[in-house]
CSV table of C-alpha atoms in Angstrom, one decimal:
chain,number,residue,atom,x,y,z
A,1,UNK,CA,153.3,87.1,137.6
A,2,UNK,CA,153.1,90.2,139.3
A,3,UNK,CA,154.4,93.2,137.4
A,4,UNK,CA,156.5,96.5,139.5
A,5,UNK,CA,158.7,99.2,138.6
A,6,UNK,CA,159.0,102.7,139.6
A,7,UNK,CA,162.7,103.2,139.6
A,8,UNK,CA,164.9,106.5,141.8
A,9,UNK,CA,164.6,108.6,139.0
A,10,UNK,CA,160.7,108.3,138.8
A,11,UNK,CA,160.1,109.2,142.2
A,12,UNK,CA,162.0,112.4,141.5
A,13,UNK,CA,160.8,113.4,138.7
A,14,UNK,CA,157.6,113.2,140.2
A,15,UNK,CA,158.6,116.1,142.6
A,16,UNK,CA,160.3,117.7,139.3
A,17,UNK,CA,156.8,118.0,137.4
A,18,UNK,CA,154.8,119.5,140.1
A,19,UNK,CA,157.3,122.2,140.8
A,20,UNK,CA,157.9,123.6,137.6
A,21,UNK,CA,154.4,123.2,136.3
A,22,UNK,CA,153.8,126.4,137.3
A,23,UNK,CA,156.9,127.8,134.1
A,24,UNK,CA,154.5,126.1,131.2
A,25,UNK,CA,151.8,127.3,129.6
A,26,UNK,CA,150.3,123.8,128.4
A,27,UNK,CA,151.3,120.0,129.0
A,28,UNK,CA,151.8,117.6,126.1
A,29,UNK,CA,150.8,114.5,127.4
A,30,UNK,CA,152.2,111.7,125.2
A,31,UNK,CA,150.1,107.9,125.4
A,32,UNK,CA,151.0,104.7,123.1
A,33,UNK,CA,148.0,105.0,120.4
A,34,UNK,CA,148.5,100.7,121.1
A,35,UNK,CA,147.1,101.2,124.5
A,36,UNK,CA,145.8,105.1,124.7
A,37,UNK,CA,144.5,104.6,128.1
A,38,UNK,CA,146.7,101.9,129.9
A,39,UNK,CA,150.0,104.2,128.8
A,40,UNK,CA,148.1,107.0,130.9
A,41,UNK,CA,149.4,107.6,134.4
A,42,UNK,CA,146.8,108.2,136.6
A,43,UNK,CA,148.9,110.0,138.8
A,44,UNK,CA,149.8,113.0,136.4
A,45,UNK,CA,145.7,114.2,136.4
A,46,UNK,CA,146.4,114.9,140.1
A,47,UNK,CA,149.6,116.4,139.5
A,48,UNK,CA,148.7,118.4,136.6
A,49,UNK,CA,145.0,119.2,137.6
A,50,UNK,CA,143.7,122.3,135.2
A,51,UNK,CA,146.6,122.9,133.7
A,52,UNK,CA,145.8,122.8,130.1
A,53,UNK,CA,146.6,119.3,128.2
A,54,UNK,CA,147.3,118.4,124.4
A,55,UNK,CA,147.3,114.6,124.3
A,56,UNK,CA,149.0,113.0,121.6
A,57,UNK,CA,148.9,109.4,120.6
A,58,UNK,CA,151.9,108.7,119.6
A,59,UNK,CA,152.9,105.4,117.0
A,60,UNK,CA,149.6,105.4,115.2
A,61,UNK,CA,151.8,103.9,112.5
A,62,UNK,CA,151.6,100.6,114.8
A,63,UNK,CA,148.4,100.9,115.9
A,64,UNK,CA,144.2,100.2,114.9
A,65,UNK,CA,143.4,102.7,113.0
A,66,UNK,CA,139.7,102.6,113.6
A,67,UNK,CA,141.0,102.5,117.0
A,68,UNK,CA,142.7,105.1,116.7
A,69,UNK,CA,139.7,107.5,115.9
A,70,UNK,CA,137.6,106.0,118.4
A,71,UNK,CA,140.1,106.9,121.2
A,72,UNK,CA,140.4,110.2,119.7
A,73,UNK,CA,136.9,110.9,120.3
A,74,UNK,CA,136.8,109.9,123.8
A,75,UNK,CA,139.3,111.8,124.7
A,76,UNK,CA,137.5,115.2,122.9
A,77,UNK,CA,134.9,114.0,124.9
A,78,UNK,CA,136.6,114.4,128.3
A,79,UNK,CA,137.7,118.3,127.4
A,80,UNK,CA,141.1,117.2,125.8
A,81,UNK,CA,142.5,118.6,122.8
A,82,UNK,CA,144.1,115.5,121.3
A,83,UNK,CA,145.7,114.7,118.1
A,84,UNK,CA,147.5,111.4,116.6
A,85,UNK,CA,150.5,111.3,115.4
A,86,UNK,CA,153.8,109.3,114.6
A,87,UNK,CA,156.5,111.0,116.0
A,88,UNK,CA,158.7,109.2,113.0
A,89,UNK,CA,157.4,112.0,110.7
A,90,UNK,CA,158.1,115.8,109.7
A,91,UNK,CA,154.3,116.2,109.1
A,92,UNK,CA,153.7,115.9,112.9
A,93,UNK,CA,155.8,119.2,114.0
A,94,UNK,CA,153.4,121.8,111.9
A,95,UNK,CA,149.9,119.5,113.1
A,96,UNK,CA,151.6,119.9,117.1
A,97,UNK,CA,152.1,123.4,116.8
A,98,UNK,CA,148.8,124.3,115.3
A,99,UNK,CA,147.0,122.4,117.9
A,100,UNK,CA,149.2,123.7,121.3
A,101,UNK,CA,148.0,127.1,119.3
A,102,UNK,CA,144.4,125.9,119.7
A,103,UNK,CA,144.3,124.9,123.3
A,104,UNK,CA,145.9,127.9,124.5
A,105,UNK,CA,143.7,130.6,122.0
A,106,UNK,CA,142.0,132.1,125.0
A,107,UNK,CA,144.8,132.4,126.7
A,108,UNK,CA,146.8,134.4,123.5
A,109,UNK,CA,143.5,136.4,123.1
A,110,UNK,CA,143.5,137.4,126.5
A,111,UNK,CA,147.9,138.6,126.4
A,112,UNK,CA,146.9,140.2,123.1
A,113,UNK,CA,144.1,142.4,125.0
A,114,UNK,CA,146.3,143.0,127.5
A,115,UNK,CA,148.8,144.5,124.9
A,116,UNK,CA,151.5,141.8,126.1
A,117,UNK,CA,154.1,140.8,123.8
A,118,UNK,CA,154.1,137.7,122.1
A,119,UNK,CA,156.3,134.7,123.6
A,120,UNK,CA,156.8,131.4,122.4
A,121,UNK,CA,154.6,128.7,124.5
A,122,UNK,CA,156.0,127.0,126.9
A,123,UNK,CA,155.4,123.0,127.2
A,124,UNK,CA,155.8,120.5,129.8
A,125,UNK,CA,156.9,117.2,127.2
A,126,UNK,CA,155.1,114.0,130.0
A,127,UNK,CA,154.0,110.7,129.3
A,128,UNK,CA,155.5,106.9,130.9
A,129,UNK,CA,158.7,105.3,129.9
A,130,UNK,CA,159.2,104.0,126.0
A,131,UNK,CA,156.4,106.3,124.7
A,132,UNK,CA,158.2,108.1,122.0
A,133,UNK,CA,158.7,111.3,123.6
A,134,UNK,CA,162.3,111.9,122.9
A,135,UNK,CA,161.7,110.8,119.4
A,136,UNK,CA,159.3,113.6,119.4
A,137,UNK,CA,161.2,116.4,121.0
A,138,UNK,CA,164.1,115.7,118.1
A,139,UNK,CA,161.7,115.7,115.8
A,140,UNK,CA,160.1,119.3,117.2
A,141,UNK,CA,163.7,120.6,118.1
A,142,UNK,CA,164.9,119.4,114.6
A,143,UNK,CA,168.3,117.7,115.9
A,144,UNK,CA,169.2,114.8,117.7
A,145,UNK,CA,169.5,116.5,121.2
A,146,UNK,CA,167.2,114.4,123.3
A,147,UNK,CA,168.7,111.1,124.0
A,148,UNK,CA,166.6,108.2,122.6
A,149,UNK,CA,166.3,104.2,122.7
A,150,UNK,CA,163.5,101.5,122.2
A,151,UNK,CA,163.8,100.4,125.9
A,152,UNK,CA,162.8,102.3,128.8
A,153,UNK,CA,164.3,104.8,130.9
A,154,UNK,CA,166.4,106.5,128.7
A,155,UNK,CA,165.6,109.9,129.6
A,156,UNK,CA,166.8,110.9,133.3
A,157,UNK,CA,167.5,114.4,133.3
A,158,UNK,CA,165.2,117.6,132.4
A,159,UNK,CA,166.2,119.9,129.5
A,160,UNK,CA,164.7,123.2,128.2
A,161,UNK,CA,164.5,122.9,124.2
A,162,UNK,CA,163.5,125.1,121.4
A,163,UNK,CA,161.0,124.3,118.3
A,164,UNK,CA,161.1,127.2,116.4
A,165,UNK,CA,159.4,130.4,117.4
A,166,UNK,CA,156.5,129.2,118.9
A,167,UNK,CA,157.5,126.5,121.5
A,168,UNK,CA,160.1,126.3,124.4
A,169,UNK,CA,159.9,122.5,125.6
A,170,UNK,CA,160.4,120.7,129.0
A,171,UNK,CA,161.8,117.2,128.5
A,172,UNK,CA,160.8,115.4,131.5
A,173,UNK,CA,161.7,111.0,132.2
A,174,UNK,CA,158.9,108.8,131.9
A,175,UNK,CA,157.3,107.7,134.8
A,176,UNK,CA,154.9,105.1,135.5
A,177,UNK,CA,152.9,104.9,138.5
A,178,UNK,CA,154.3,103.0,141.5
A,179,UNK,CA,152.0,99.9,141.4
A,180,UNK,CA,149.6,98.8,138.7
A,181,UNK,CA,146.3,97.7,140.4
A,182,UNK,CA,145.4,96.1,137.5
A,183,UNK,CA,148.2,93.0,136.1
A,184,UNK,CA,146.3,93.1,132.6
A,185,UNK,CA,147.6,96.9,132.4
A,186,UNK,CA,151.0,95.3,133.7
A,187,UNK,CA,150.9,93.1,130.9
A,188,UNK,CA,149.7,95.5,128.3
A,189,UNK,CA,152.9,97.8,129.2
A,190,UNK,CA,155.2,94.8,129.3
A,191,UNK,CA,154.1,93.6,125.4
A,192,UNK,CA,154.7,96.8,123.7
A,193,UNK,CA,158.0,97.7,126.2
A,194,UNK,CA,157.3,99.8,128.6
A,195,UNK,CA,158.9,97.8,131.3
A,196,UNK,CA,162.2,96.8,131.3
A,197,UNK,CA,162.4,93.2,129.4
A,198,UNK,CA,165.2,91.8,132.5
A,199,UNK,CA,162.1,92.1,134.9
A,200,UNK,CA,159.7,89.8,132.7
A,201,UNK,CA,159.1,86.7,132.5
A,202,UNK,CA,158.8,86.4,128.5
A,203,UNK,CA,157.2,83.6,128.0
A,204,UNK,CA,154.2,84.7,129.9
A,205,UNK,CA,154.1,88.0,128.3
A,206,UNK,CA,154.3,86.2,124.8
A,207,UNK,CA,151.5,84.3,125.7
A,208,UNK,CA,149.4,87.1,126.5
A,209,UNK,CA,150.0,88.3,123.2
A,210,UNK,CA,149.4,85.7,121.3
A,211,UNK,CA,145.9,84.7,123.0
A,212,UNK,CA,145.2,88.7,122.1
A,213,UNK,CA,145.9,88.4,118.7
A,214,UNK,CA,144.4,85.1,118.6
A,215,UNK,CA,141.2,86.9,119.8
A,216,UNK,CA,141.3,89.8,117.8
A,217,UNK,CA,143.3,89.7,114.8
A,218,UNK,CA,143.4,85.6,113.9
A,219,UNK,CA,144.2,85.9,110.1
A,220,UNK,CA,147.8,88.4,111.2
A,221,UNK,CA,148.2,85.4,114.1
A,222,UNK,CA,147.9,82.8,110.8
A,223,UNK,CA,149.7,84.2,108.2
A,224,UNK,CA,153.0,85.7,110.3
A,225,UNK,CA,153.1,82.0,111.7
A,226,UNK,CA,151.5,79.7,109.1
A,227,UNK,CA,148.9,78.4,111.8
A,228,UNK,CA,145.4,77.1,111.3
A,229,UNK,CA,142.6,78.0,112.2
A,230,UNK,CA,142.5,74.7,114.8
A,231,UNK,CA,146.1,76.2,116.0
A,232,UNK,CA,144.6,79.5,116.9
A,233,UNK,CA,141.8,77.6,119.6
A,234,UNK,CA,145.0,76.3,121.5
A,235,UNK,CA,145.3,77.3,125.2
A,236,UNK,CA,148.1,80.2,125.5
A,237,UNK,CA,150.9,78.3,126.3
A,238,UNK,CA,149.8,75.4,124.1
A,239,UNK,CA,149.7,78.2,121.2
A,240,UNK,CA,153.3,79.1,122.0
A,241,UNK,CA,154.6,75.9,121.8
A,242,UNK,CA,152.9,75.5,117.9
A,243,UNK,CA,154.3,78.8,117.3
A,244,UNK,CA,158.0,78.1,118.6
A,245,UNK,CA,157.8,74.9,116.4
A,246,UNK,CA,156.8,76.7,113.4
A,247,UNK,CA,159.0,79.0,113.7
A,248,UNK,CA,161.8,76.3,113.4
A,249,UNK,CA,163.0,77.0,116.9
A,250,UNK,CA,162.2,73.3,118.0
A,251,UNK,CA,161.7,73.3,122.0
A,252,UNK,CA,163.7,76.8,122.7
A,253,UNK,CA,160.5,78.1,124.1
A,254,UNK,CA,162.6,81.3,125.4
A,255,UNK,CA,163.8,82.1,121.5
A,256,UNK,CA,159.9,81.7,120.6
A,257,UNK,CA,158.8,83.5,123.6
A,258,UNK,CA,161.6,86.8,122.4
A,259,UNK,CA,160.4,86.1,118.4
A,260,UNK,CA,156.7,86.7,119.0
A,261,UNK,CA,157.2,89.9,121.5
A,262,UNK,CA,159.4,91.5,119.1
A,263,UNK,CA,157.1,90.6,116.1
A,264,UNK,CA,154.3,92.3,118.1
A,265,UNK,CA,156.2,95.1,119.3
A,266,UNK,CA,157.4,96.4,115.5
A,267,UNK,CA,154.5,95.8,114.3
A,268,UNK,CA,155.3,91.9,112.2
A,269,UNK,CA,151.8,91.0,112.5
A,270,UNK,CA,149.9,94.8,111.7
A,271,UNK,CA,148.9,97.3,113.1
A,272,UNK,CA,146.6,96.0,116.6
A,273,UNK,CA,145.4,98.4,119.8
A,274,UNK,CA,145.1,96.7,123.1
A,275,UNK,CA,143.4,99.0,124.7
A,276,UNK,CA,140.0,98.1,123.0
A,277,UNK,CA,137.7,101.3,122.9
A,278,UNK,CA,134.6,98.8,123.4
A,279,UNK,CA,135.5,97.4,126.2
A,280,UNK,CA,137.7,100.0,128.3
A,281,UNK,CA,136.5,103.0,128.0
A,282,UNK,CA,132.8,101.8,129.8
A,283,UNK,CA,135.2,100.4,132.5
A,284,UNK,CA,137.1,103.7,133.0
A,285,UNK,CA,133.8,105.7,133.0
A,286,UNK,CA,132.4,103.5,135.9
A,287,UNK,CA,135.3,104.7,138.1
């Protein structure tokens, strides 16, 4: 199965980011703390070059937590200023604005020397489609003005919004890359719903989860479905059909197919990171 989408609106927005990058002081880059890397695109580092970036990965709640630090410290290592977060909660405005405050201190210290007035900091909001990022800017703005939804492509337009005195923000749609060289980052996208579910095939999908979870967190894989441990050394699609029956579904292999993705996408079975720090990040260094 061979994974593509990079609607219109992508495309344009695009063109949209690389004009007005030149109106914001720093870029929030949002990734899925589930796959930190994979959710990257690699076409914003060309895009955004040395314009200063505050990562945030987003839905730790879902996520590995030792993961989570792990990632965290690879991205410090590559001169990001990163912070997780779950842009469910309150907590995460004050942390956001104290560390866009950080990234951008030499730049303050030098307006201050210069006897400029103070402004509030202007941010480019970026990161691929089903991210969380509208979810955040309501939660910055402190209203329900940015359109949200747990599918992708929700967010077509750009909008200018305020988060208190210290941030002006630049909503901007997702975007994903226009071809994924790599169908294991396809997949990886497709699980947690990054691609639009109509352009799936779901049953492939669920079995990529499963053998995942099967590989890396067996006892969530036994207890959500009641398998044993000779269930979890089933082949994928072997796996799915044990599932699907003990899930009472009998041989509606589509039904068990939708069950497990949405049982892996909020969070049924734990919290689980597919990007594994162990693994990826040697692979992404080698490039």
């Amino acid at each position: 199965m061979t994974i593509q989408w990079f609607p219109g609106h992508m495309a344009k927005a695009r063109r949209e980011i690389s004009e007005k990058l030149k109106y914001v002081d720093i870029v929030f880059e949002l990734v899925d703390a589930r796959l930190p890397l994979s959710s990257r695109n690699p076409m914003l580092d060309q895009l955004l070059q040395q314009k200063p970036r505050l990562i945030l990965i987003n839905k730790a709640d879902l996520a590995d937590t030792q993961q989570i630090k792990l990632w965290e410290k690879y991205f410090a290592e590559k001169g990001f200023y990163t912070q997780a977060i779950n842009a469910q909660e309150n907590k995460s405005v004050k942390i956001i604005h104290t560390k866009a405050k950080e990234a951008l201190k030499e730049k303050i210290a030098r307006d201050q020397a210069k006897g400029l007035k103070p402004r509030a900091i202007r941010v480019m909001v970026i990161g691929i489609p089903n991210v969380g990022k509208s979810t955040l800017m309501n939660r910055l703005v402190g209203k329900k003005i940015a359109q949200t939804g747990n599918k992708p492509g929700v967010t077509k337009g750009q909008q200018w919004l305020r988060s208190g005195k210290d941030l002006e923000l630049l909503d901007t749609p997702g975007i994903l890359w226009p071809r994924f060289e790599d169908q294991e980052i396809g997949k990886k996208l497709a699980l947690t719903g990054a691609i639009k579910d109509q352009l799936l095939h779901l049953d492939d999908i669920a079995i990529y989860g499963l053998e995942f979870f099967a590989r890396y967190y067996p006892a969530a894989l036994q207890k959500r479905y009641h398998l044993s441990e000779d269930d979890l050394l089933l082949s994928g699609p072997a796996l799915l059909i044990k599932v699907t029956e003990k899930l009472g579904f009998k041989e509606d292999y589509e039904r068990g197919s939708e069950r497990v993705i949405y049982d892996v996408r909020q969070g049924k079975l734990g919290g689980y990171t597919l990007d594994r720090y162990e693994e990826m990040s040697a692979l992404d260094d080698e490039k």
